[in-house]
Amino acid sequence: MTLFDLAKKNIKHNFIHYFLYFASMIFSIMIYYTFVSLAQDPAVIARIDKSAKLSTVFDASSIVLIIFVAIFILYSNHFFTRKRKKEIGIYSLLGLRKKEIGRMLFYENFLMGIGALVIGIGLGTLLSKLFVTILLKIMNIGGISNFVFSIDAVMNTIVIFIIITLITSFTGYRIIYRTTLLDLFHSESKREKTPKSNPFLAILALVLIAGGYVIALQPLNETSIWGKIGFGPGALVILVSVILGTGLLLSNFLPFLLNQIRKNKRIFYNGTNIISNSQLAFRIASNARTLAVIAILSATTLTAIGAIGSLYYNVNKESNSSYPATFEYHIVDEASNEKALSLAKSNKETPMTAHQETIVNHVKATSDREMPLEYSQEEGFAVISRTAYNKLLALEGNDDLKATALKDNEAILVAPSTLYSPDTADIVKDQSFTLQNTTKQKVTLTKTIKESPFSTIYGLLIVSDDVANAIPANKPTNVQSIMVDQPKDAVALSEQMSKVLPEDAMFQSFPQSYEVMMSTIGVLLFIGMFIGLVFLAATGSIIYFKQLTEAYNDVATYDILKKIGLDRKEIRKTIAKQVLIIFLVPLILGIVHSSVALVALSHMLQMDLTLPVILSTGAYTLMFTIYYFVTVNTYTNIVMGKNK
């Protein structure tokens, strides 16, 4: 029998023991192939080719995915190889040389790699239809994608995973050559020393994390710590403080907490707590390192998904206020205006519902105090009458924003939304301006708002009809506002209108701008969700593999517990408590770290992030909960045998 035959026989008769590693390879190949094939889908190509940035994002994301998938497979392979050390030792006793054992393991790895590639690419092909449909939906592009089988994606996947297989085989060789026969048989009996807790480092961990939180939650202004340090250095201080604090928290505070529990006899000797505490204490050092990495990685993933999700959510929510009219342009000449109106009127897919031409005058004004907003005394304010303003709001369906009656000495300022804030509105309230027209009319601001009826006019001043009529029409701006039915579907009409309007018409199209924003942010959201899902699934799997490694090492320990009278239910309860800590610590830290980061981000961007944060946190918690119950069940079956 050749080594290749022996490798095939091992896989065939012991497939149950190979399954975890094989399944992790299939999952990794399926995810990578699905992502790569997305970039080959005609519906997606048609969109990302319009933007070089989106193509770059896809390429960069595929590299990130390769790195993480490689780490995940290497970790799975390490678990699989450690589990087989005793088997490798038996082969050595039977006379096989290390070189021959290495070749046999390479054949096994190669055969499983081929099987995983076939199954993974097959499943990826089926899933690609679902994921492309989701991507198109997120990008606000309707339709269902057809099945796409990309040879380029297949070849890309094969090359990448051949390289990863060679690397995993090399690591297997290293374990064989660097491990003695005695270590191969007794590696499972090794135990870590119980770490000594350091109260000072435990307290320092809490101080570092709390300090990072305090700086992050402060407003970014000149009086805050973050403002004084500067945005870049401040962000670096927060990251270093929180990451270092997390590492110290898990390597020092957790052992310190376990030691305090051991001193509390009422808790420590209650039920099976003594067993759970002791098991954690023996392996806390290795678990702490893994959990710290998972907590930081989870926090980063949740923050990224929450931030991108918030941008997507707010673009959908606020797109109408940014572009109040479906189409808006300045009338440069009547010929182009008539052509554009004719196109809108004749369009049957998105028929025009209404249009309005508004005359806007520009008036220079002086004030007795400095304006807190950007204002040019040379250009002055854009001024319209209250009646024209209200008519335009009615056209755009914003009747609730209509201005009430204004006296001749009163005015309302529409500030640019990027410069508006409640503080600014309070500062400019009651500020007076003298309009430099024939009457030298003086007006006082009664309020400042940010909801503008225009997308091409900034610094708008709303005055009474009498004051507006008294302003001389010196080169007024005629603004055409057009509303259509189903504005998000009017991209084709927008392209037609842009061709007949001159460049200086300042044509603004809601459907075209919405499509660009949704395509860009939609792709970013999809990639963030896709990679985030892989990250969270992989981190959960890493904890799962680590716990199973400990389960195989603990079989003898639990045999003793069975002999002294503990039944399956009591042992499962012990395992559940022990595993709960391992899953709960990175879960809580990841959620808290990301929540603080997203709260700080919401303060900077002045956006409501509540819904995206709840959704991402809920998905993360659900995934870890599923992993927890699966791990407890598998752990119990390993140490107790399957419940018949």
PDB file of N, CA and C in Angstrom, residues 360-361 365 371 373 375 380-390 393 399-416 420 424-425 428-433 435 441-454 457-465 467-468 471:
ATOM      1  N   VAL A 360     -35.334  84.583  -8.571  1.00  0.00           N
ATOM      2  CA  VAL A 360     -34.513  84.826  -7.380  1.00  0.00           C
ATOM      3  C   VAL A 360     -33.611  86.031  -7.655  1.00  0.00           C
ATOM      4  N   ASN A 361     -33.715  87.055  -6.806  1.00  0.00           N
ATOM      5  CA  ASN A 361     -32.855  88.237  -6.925  1.00  0.00           C
ATOM      6  C   ASN A 361     -31.692  88.143  -5.938  1.00  0.00           C
ATOM      7  N   ALA A 365     -26.118  93.136   1.344  1.00  0.00           N
ATOM      8  CA  ALA A 365     -26.655  93.563   2.635  1.00  0.00           C
ATOM      9  C   ALA A 365     -25.515  93.804   3.608  1.00  0.00           C
ATOM     10  N   MET A 371     -21.300  87.961  10.676  1.00  0.00           N
ATOM     11  CA  MET A 371     -22.157  86.812  10.387  1.00  0.00           C
ATOM     12  C   MET A 371     -21.421  85.521  10.764  1.00  0.00           C
ATOM     13  N   LEU A 373     -22.038  82.560   9.791  1.00  0.00           N
ATOM     14  CA  LEU A 373     -22.022  81.647   8.656  1.00  0.00           C
ATOM     15  C   LEU A 373     -21.225  82.264   7.515  1.00  0.00           C
ATOM     16  N   TYR A 375     -20.679  84.119   4.452  1.00  0.00           N
ATOM     17  CA  TYR A 375     -21.498  85.127   3.774  1.00  0.00           C
ATOM     18  C   TYR A 375     -20.584  86.118   3.081  1.00  0.00           C
ATOM     19  N   GLY A 380     -23.820  88.993  -1.725  1.00  0.00           N
ATOM     20  CA  GLY A 380     -25.070  89.241  -1.023  1.00  0.00           C
ATOM     21  C   GLY A 380     -25.919  87.991  -0.853  1.00  0.00           C
ATOM     22  N   PHE A 381     -27.182  88.233  -0.496  1.00  0.00           N
ATOM     23  CA  PHE A 381     -28.128  87.144  -0.294  1.00  0.00           C
ATOM     24  C   PHE A 381     -28.937  86.889  -1.560  1.00  0.00           C
ATOM     25  N   ALA A 382     -29.349  85.615  -1.725  1.00  0.00           N
ATOM     26  CA  ALA A 382     -30.389  85.301  -2.703  1.00  0.00           C
ATOM     27  C   ALA A 382     -31.718  85.537  -1.994  1.00  0.00           C
ATOM     28  N   VAL A 383     -32.607  86.326  -2.595  1.00  0.00           N
ATOM     29  CA  VAL A 383     -33.841  86.740  -1.923  1.00  0.00           C
ATOM     30  C   VAL A 383     -35.054  86.319  -2.744  1.00  0.00           C
ATOM     31  N   ILE A 384     -36.068  85.738  -2.061  1.00  0.00           N
ATOM     32  CA  ILE A 384     -37.354  85.463  -2.699  1.00  0.00           C
ATOM     33  C   ILE A 384     -38.470  85.874  -1.743  1.00  0.00           C
ATOM     34  N   SER A 385     -39.636  86.049  -2.304  1.00  0.00           N
ATOM     35  CA  SER A 385     -40.785  86.451  -1.489  1.00  0.00           C
ATOM     36  C   SER A 385     -41.358  85.259  -0.738  1.00  0.00           C
ATOM     37  N   ARG A 386     -42.099  85.563   0.305  1.00  0.00           N
ATOM     38  CA  ARG A 386     -42.724  84.497   1.104  1.00  0.00           C
ATOM     39  C   ARG A 386     -43.701  83.686   0.262  1.00  0.00           C
ATOM     40  N   THR A 387     -44.467  84.373  -0.619  1.00  0.00           N
ATOM     41  CA  THR A 387     -45.443  83.671  -1.457  1.00  0.00           C
ATOM     42  C   THR A 387     -44.755  82.710  -2.419  1.00  0.00           C
ATOM     43  N   ALA A 388     -43.670  83.166  -3.063  1.00  0.00           N
ATOM     44  CA  ALA A 388     -42.926  82.297  -3.984  1.00  0.00           C
ATOM     45  C   ALA A 388     -42.324  81.107  -3.239  1.00  0.00           C
ATOM     46  N   TYR A 389     -41.833  81.353  -2.049  1.00  0.00           N
ATOM     47  CA  TYR A 389     -41.250  80.291  -1.217  1.00  0.00           C
ATOM     48  C   TYR A 389     -42.308  79.243  -0.876  1.00  0.00           C
ATOM     49  N   ASN A 390     -43.488  79.690  -0.440  1.00  0.00           N
ATOM     50  CA  ASN A 390     -44.554  78.760  -0.063  1.00  0.00           C
ATOM     51  C   ASN A 390     -45.089  77.984  -1.266  1.00  0.00           C
ATOM     52  N   LEU A 393     -42.647  75.236  -1.968  1.00  0.00           N
ATOM     53  CA  LEU A 393     -42.795  74.155  -0.987  1.00  0.00           C
ATOM     54  C   LEU A 393     -44.004  73.289  -1.303  1.00  0.00           C
ATOM     55  N   ASP A 399     -45.520  71.137   2.524  1.00  0.00           N
ATOM     56  CA  ASP A 399     -46.419  72.170   3.043  1.00  0.00           C
ATOM     57  C   ASP A 399     -46.198  72.465   4.522  1.00  0.00           C
ATOM     58  N   ASP A 400     -45.721  71.462   5.276  1.00  0.00           N
ATOM     59  CA  ASP A 400     -45.537  71.662   6.720  1.00  0.00           C
ATOM     60  C   ASP A 400     -44.396  72.646   7.027  1.00  0.00           C
ATOM     61  N   LEU A 401     -43.578  72.990   6.021  1.00  0.00           N
ATOM     62  CA  LEU A 401     -42.473  73.916   6.234  1.00  0.00           C
ATOM     63  C   LEU A 401     -42.814  75.348   5.811  1.00  0.00           C
ATOM     64  N   LYS A 402     -44.044  75.573   5.410  1.00  0.00           N
ATOM     65  CA  LYS A 402     -44.428  76.889   4.897  1.00  0.00           C
ATOM     66  C   LYS A 402     -44.173  77.991   5.922  1.00  0.00           C
ATOM     67  N   ALA A 403     -43.783  79.170   5.399  1.00  0.00           N
ATOM     68  CA  ALA A 403     -43.507  80.329   6.253  1.00  0.00           C
ATOM     69  C   ALA A 403     -44.796  81.076   6.553  1.00  0.00           C
ATOM     70  N   THR A 404     -44.945  81.473   7.798  1.00  0.00           N
ATOM     71  CA  THR A 404     -46.105  82.270   8.189  1.00  0.00           C
ATOM     72  C   THR A 404     -45.892  83.723   7.755  1.00  0.00           C
ATOM     73  N   ALA A 405     -46.907  84.541   7.971  1.00  0.00           N
ATOM     74  CA  ALA A 405     -46.858  85.937   7.518  1.00  0.00           C
ATOM     75  C   ALA A 405     -45.622  86.652   8.059  1.00  0.00           C
ATOM     76  N   LEU A 406     -44.984  87.436   7.170  1.00  0.00           N
ATOM     77  CA  LEU A 406     -43.796  88.201   7.544  1.00  0.00           C
ATOM     78  C   LEU A 406     -44.081  89.699   7.404  1.00  0.00           C
ATOM     79  N   LYS A 407     -43.629  90.467   8.381  1.00  0.00           N
ATOM     80  CA  LYS A 407     -43.701  91.920   8.280  1.00  0.00           C
ATOM     81  C   LYS A 407     -42.552  92.406   7.381  1.00  0.00           C
ATOM     82  N   ASP A 408     -42.641  93.649   6.963  1.00  0.00           N
ATOM     83  CA  ASP A 408     -41.610  94.181   6.065  1.00  0.00           C
ATOM     84  C   ASP A 408     -40.230  94.220   6.708  1.00  0.00           C
ATOM     85  N   ASN A 409     -40.184  94.277   8.028  1.00  0.00           N
ATOM     86  CA  ASN A 409     -38.881  94.333   8.713  1.00  0.00           C
ATOM     87  C   ASN A 409     -38.449  92.971   9.264  1.00  0.00           C
ATOM     88  N   GLU A 410     -39.075  91.907   8.774  1.00  0.00           N
ATOM     89  CA  GLU A 410     -38.750  90.547   9.219  1.00  0.00           C
ATOM     90  C   GLU A 410     -38.254  89.709   8.041  1.00  0.00           C
ATOM     91  N   ALA A 411     -37.421  88.720   8.363  1.00  0.00           N
ATOM     92  CA  ALA A 411     -36.900  87.814   7.329  1.00  0.00           C
ATOM     93  C   ALA A 411     -36.548  86.466   7.955  1.00  0.00           C
ATOM     94  N   ILE A 412     -36.507  85.456   7.105  1.00  0.00           N
ATOM     95  CA  ILE A 412     -36.104  84.099   7.522  1.00  0.00           C
ATOM     96  C   ILE A 412     -34.865  83.720   6.713  1.00  0.00           C
ATOM     97  N   LEU A 413     -33.834  83.221   7.396  1.00  0.00           N
ATOM     98  CA  LEU A 413     -32.600  82.816   6.731  1.00  0.00           C
ATOM     99  C   LEU A 413     -32.591  81.302   6.537  1.00  0.00           C
ATOM    100  N   VAL A 414     -32.345  80.871   5.297  1.00  0.00           N
ATOM    101  CA  VAL A 414     -32.160  79.443   5.000  1.00  0.00           C
ATOM    102  C   VAL A 414     -30.657  79.224   4.876  1.00  0.00           C
ATOM    103  N   ALA A 415     -30.066  78.651   5.918  1.00  0.00           N
ATOM    104  CA  ALA A 415     -28.614  78.443   5.951  1.00  0.00           C
ATOM    105  C   ALA A 415     -28.251  77.128   5.270  1.00  0.00           C
ATOM    106  N   PRO A 416     -27.076  77.022   4.667  1.00  0.00           N
ATOM    107  CA  PRO A 416     -26.629  75.734   4.099  1.00  0.00           C
ATOM    108  C   PRO A 416     -26.638  74.652   5.176  1.00  0.00           C
ATOM    109  N   TYR A 420     -25.314  74.638   9.106  1.00  0.00           N
ATOM    110  CA  TYR A 420     -26.364  74.885  10.096  1.00  0.00           C
ATOM    111  C   TYR A 420     -26.140  74.056  11.359  1.00  0.00           C
ATOM    112  N   THR A 424     -25.725  77.881  15.951  1.00  0.00           N
ATOM    113  CA  THR A 424     -25.650  78.949  14.956  1.00  0.00           C
ATOM    114  C   THR A 424     -26.987  79.660  14.821  1.00  0.00           C
ATOM    115  N   ALA A 425     -28.071  78.870  14.835  1.00  0.00           N
ATOM    116  CA  ALA A 425     -29.408  79.460  14.711  1.00  0.00           C
ATOM    117  C   ALA A 425     -29.692  80.420  15.863  1.00  0.00           C
ATOM    118  N   VAL A 428     -27.564  83.849  15.289  1.00  0.00           N
ATOM    119  CA  VAL A 428     -28.023  84.789  14.258  1.00  0.00           C
ATOM    120  C   VAL A 428     -29.449  85.274  14.492  1.00  0.00           C
ATOM    121  N   LYS A 429     -30.148  84.679  15.460  1.00  0.00           N
ATOM    122  CA  LYS A 429     -31.516  85.139  15.731  1.00  0.00           C
ATOM    123  C   LYS A 429     -31.488  86.602  16.184  1.00  0.00           C
ATOM    124  N   ASP A 430     -32.390  87.382  15.626  1.00  0.00           N
ATOM    125  CA  ASP A 430     -32.505  88.830  15.904  1.00  0.00           C
ATOM    126  C   ASP A 430     -31.375  89.655  15.295  1.00  0.00           C
ATOM    127  N   GLN A 431     -30.534  89.012  14.457  1.00  0.00           N
ATOM    128  CA  GLN A 431     -29.510  89.808  13.767  1.00  0.00           C
ATOM    129  C   GLN A 431     -30.174  90.612  12.650  1.00  0.00           C
ATOM    130  N   SER A 432     -29.778  91.871  12.493  1.00  0.00           N
ATOM    131  CA  SER A 432     -30.402  92.766  11.512  1.00  0.00           C
ATOM    132  C   SER A 432     -29.482  92.994  10.317  1.00  0.00           C
ATOM    133  N   PHE A 433     -30.111  93.146   9.138  1.00  0.00           N
ATOM    134  CA  PHE A 433     -29.392  93.432   7.901  1.00  0.00           C
ATOM    135  C   PHE A 433     -30.086  94.589   7.184  1.00  0.00           C
ATOM    136  N   LEU A 435     -30.773  95.867   3.550  1.00  0.00           N
ATOM    137  CA  LEU A 435     -30.727  95.449   2.157  1.00  0.00           C
ATOM    138  C   LEU A 435     -30.376  96.653   1.293  1.00  0.00           C
ATOM    139  N   GLN A 441     -34.057  98.860   2.866  1.00  0.00           N
ATOM    140  CA  GLN A 441     -34.917  98.178   3.837  1.00  0.00           C
ATOM    141  C   GLN A 441     -34.076  97.443   4.886  1.00  0.00           C
ATOM    142  N   LYS A 442     -34.452  97.610   6.152  1.00  0.00           N
ATOM    143  CA  LYS A 442     -33.790  96.907   7.246  1.00  0.00           C
ATOM    144  C   LYS A 442     -34.672  95.742   7.687  1.00  0.00           C
ATOM    145  N   VAL A 443     -34.081  94.541   7.749  1.00  0.00           N
ATOM    146  CA  VAL A 443     -34.833  93.343   8.165  1.00  0.00           C
ATOM    147  C   VAL A 443     -34.097  92.659   9.309  1.00  0.00           C
ATOM    148  N   THR A 444     -34.882  92.046  10.180  1.00  0.00           N
ATOM    149  CA  THR A 444     -34.328  91.314  11.321  1.00  0.00           C
ATOM    150  C   THR A 444     -34.710  89.845  11.197  1.00  0.00           C
ATOM    151  N   LEU A 445     -33.739  88.964  11.409  1.00  0.00           N
ATOM    152  CA  LEU A 445     -33.997  87.519  11.278  1.00  0.00           C
ATOM    153  C   LEU A 445     -34.875  87.039  12.419  1.00  0.00           C
ATOM    154  N   THR A 446     -36.002  86.444  12.077  1.00  0.00           N
ATOM    155  CA  THR A 446     -36.882  85.870  13.102  1.00  0.00           C
ATOM    156  C   THR A 446     -36.497  84.422  13.415  1.00  0.00           C
ATOM    157  N   LYS A 447     -35.929  83.735  12.431  1.00  0.00           N
ATOM    158  CA  LYS A 447     -35.438  82.364  12.671  1.00  0.00           C
ATOM    159  C   LYS A 447     -34.510  81.953  11.536  1.00  0.00           C
ATOM    160  N   THR A 448     -33.771  80.883  11.792  1.00  0.00           N
ATOM    161  CA  THR A 448     -32.861  80.316  10.792  1.00  0.00           C
ATOM    162  C   THR A 448     -33.195  78.841  10.614  1.00  0.00           C
ATOM    163  N   ILE A 449     -33.373  78.421   9.371  1.00  0.00           N
ATOM    164  CA  ILE A 449     -33.708  77.026   9.076  1.00  0.00           C
ATOM    165  C   ILE A 449     -32.689  76.458   8.086  1.00  0.00           C
ATOM    166  N   LYS A 450     -32.697  75.110   7.941  1.00  0.00           N
ATOM    167  CA  LYS A 450     -31.746  74.484   7.018  1.00  0.00           C
ATOM    168  C   LYS A 450     -32.439  73.819   5.826  1.00  0.00           C
ATOM    169  N   GLU A 451     -33.778  73.697   5.861  1.00  0.00           N
ATOM    170  CA  GLU A 451     -34.512  73.039   4.783  1.00  0.00           C
ATOM    171  C   GLU A 451     -34.722  74.025   3.644  1.00  0.00           C
ATOM    172  N   SER A 452     -33.915  73.888   2.590  1.00  0.00           N
ATOM    173  CA  SER A 452     -33.995  74.812   1.460  1.00  0.00           C
ATOM    174  C   SER A 452     -34.890  74.244   0.362  1.00  0.00           C
ATOM    175  N   PRO A 453     -35.653  75.099  -0.325  1.00  0.00           N
ATOM    176  CA  PRO A 453     -36.460  74.617  -1.451  1.00  0.00           C
ATOM    177  C   PRO A 453     -35.635  74.453  -2.727  1.00  0.00           C
ATOM    178  N   PHE A 454     -34.373  74.872  -2.684  1.00  0.00           N
ATOM    179  CA  PHE A 454     -33.477  74.782  -3.838  1.00  0.00           C
ATOM    180  C   PHE A 454     -32.293  73.862  -3.528  1.00  0.00           C
ATOM    181  N   ILE A 457     -29.258  77.001  -4.986  1.00  0.00           N
ATOM    182  CA  ILE A 457     -29.193  78.339  -4.403  1.00  0.00           C
ATOM    183  C   ILE A 457     -28.826  78.213  -2.930  1.00  0.00           C
ATOM    184  N   TYR A 458     -27.843  78.975  -2.471  1.00  0.00           N
ATOM    185  CA  TYR A 458     -27.400  78.905  -1.081  1.00  0.00           C
ATOM    186  C   TYR A 458     -27.497  80.290  -0.445  1.00  0.00           C
ATOM    187  N   GLY A 459     -27.623  80.345   0.872  1.00  0.00           N
ATOM    188  CA  GLY A 459     -27.726  81.622   1.568  1.00  0.00           C
ATOM    189  C   GLY A 459     -28.991  82.364   1.192  1.00  0.00           C
ATOM    190  N   LEU A 460     -30.126  81.676   1.283  1.00  0.00           N
ATOM    191  CA  LEU A 460     -31.406  82.225   0.843  1.00  0.00           C
ATOM    192  C   LEU A 460     -32.063  83.035   1.956  1.00  0.00           C
ATOM    193  N   LEU A 461     -32.610  84.201   1.567  1.00  0.00           N
ATOM    194  CA  LEU A 461     -33.309  85.071   2.505  1.00  0.00           C
ATOM    195  C   LEU A 461     -34.766  85.193   2.063  1.00  0.00           C
ATOM    196  N   ILE A 462     -35.688  84.855   2.958  1.00  0.00           N
ATOM    197  CA  ILE A 462     -37.119  84.935   2.654  1.00  0.00           C
ATOM    198  C   ILE A 462     -37.662  86.215   3.282  1.00  0.00           C
ATOM    199  N   VAL A 463     -38.264  87.060   2.449  1.00  0.00           N
ATOM    200  CA  VAL A 463     -38.798  88.340   2.927  1.00  0.00           C
ATOM    201  C   VAL A 463     -40.270  88.448   2.546  1.00  0.00           C
ATOM    202  N   SER A 464     -40.918  89.523   3.022  1.00  0.00           N
ATOM    203  CA  SER A 464     -42.333  89.751   2.697  1.00  0.00           C
ATOM    204  C   SER A 464     -42.481  90.071   1.216  1.00  0.00           C
ATOM    205  N   ASP A 465     -43.693  89.907   0.698  1.00  0.00           N
ATOM    206  CA  ASP A 465     -43.941  90.137  -0.724  1.00  0.00           C
ATOM    207  C   ASP A 465     -43.636  91.584  -1.111  1.00  0.00           C
ATOM    208  N   VAL A 467     -41.487  93.737   0.246  1.00  0.00           N
ATOM    209  CA  VAL A 467     -40.040  93.977   0.197  1.00  0.00           C
ATOM    210  C   VAL A 467     -39.439  93.323  -1.045  1.00  0.00           C
ATOM    211  N   ALA A 468     -39.880  92.111  -1.365  1.00  0.00           N
ATOM    212  CA  ALA A 468     -39.363  91.408  -2.542  1.00  0.00           C
ATOM    213  C   ALA A 468     -39.701  92.157  -3.821  1.00  0.00           C
ATOM    214  N   ILE A 471     -37.430  95.206  -4.585  1.00  0.00           N
ATOM    215  CA  ILE A 471     -36.031  94.958  -4.974  1.00  0.00           C
ATOM    216  C   ILE A 471     -35.920  95.042  -6.493  1.00  0.00           C
TER     217      ILE A 471
END
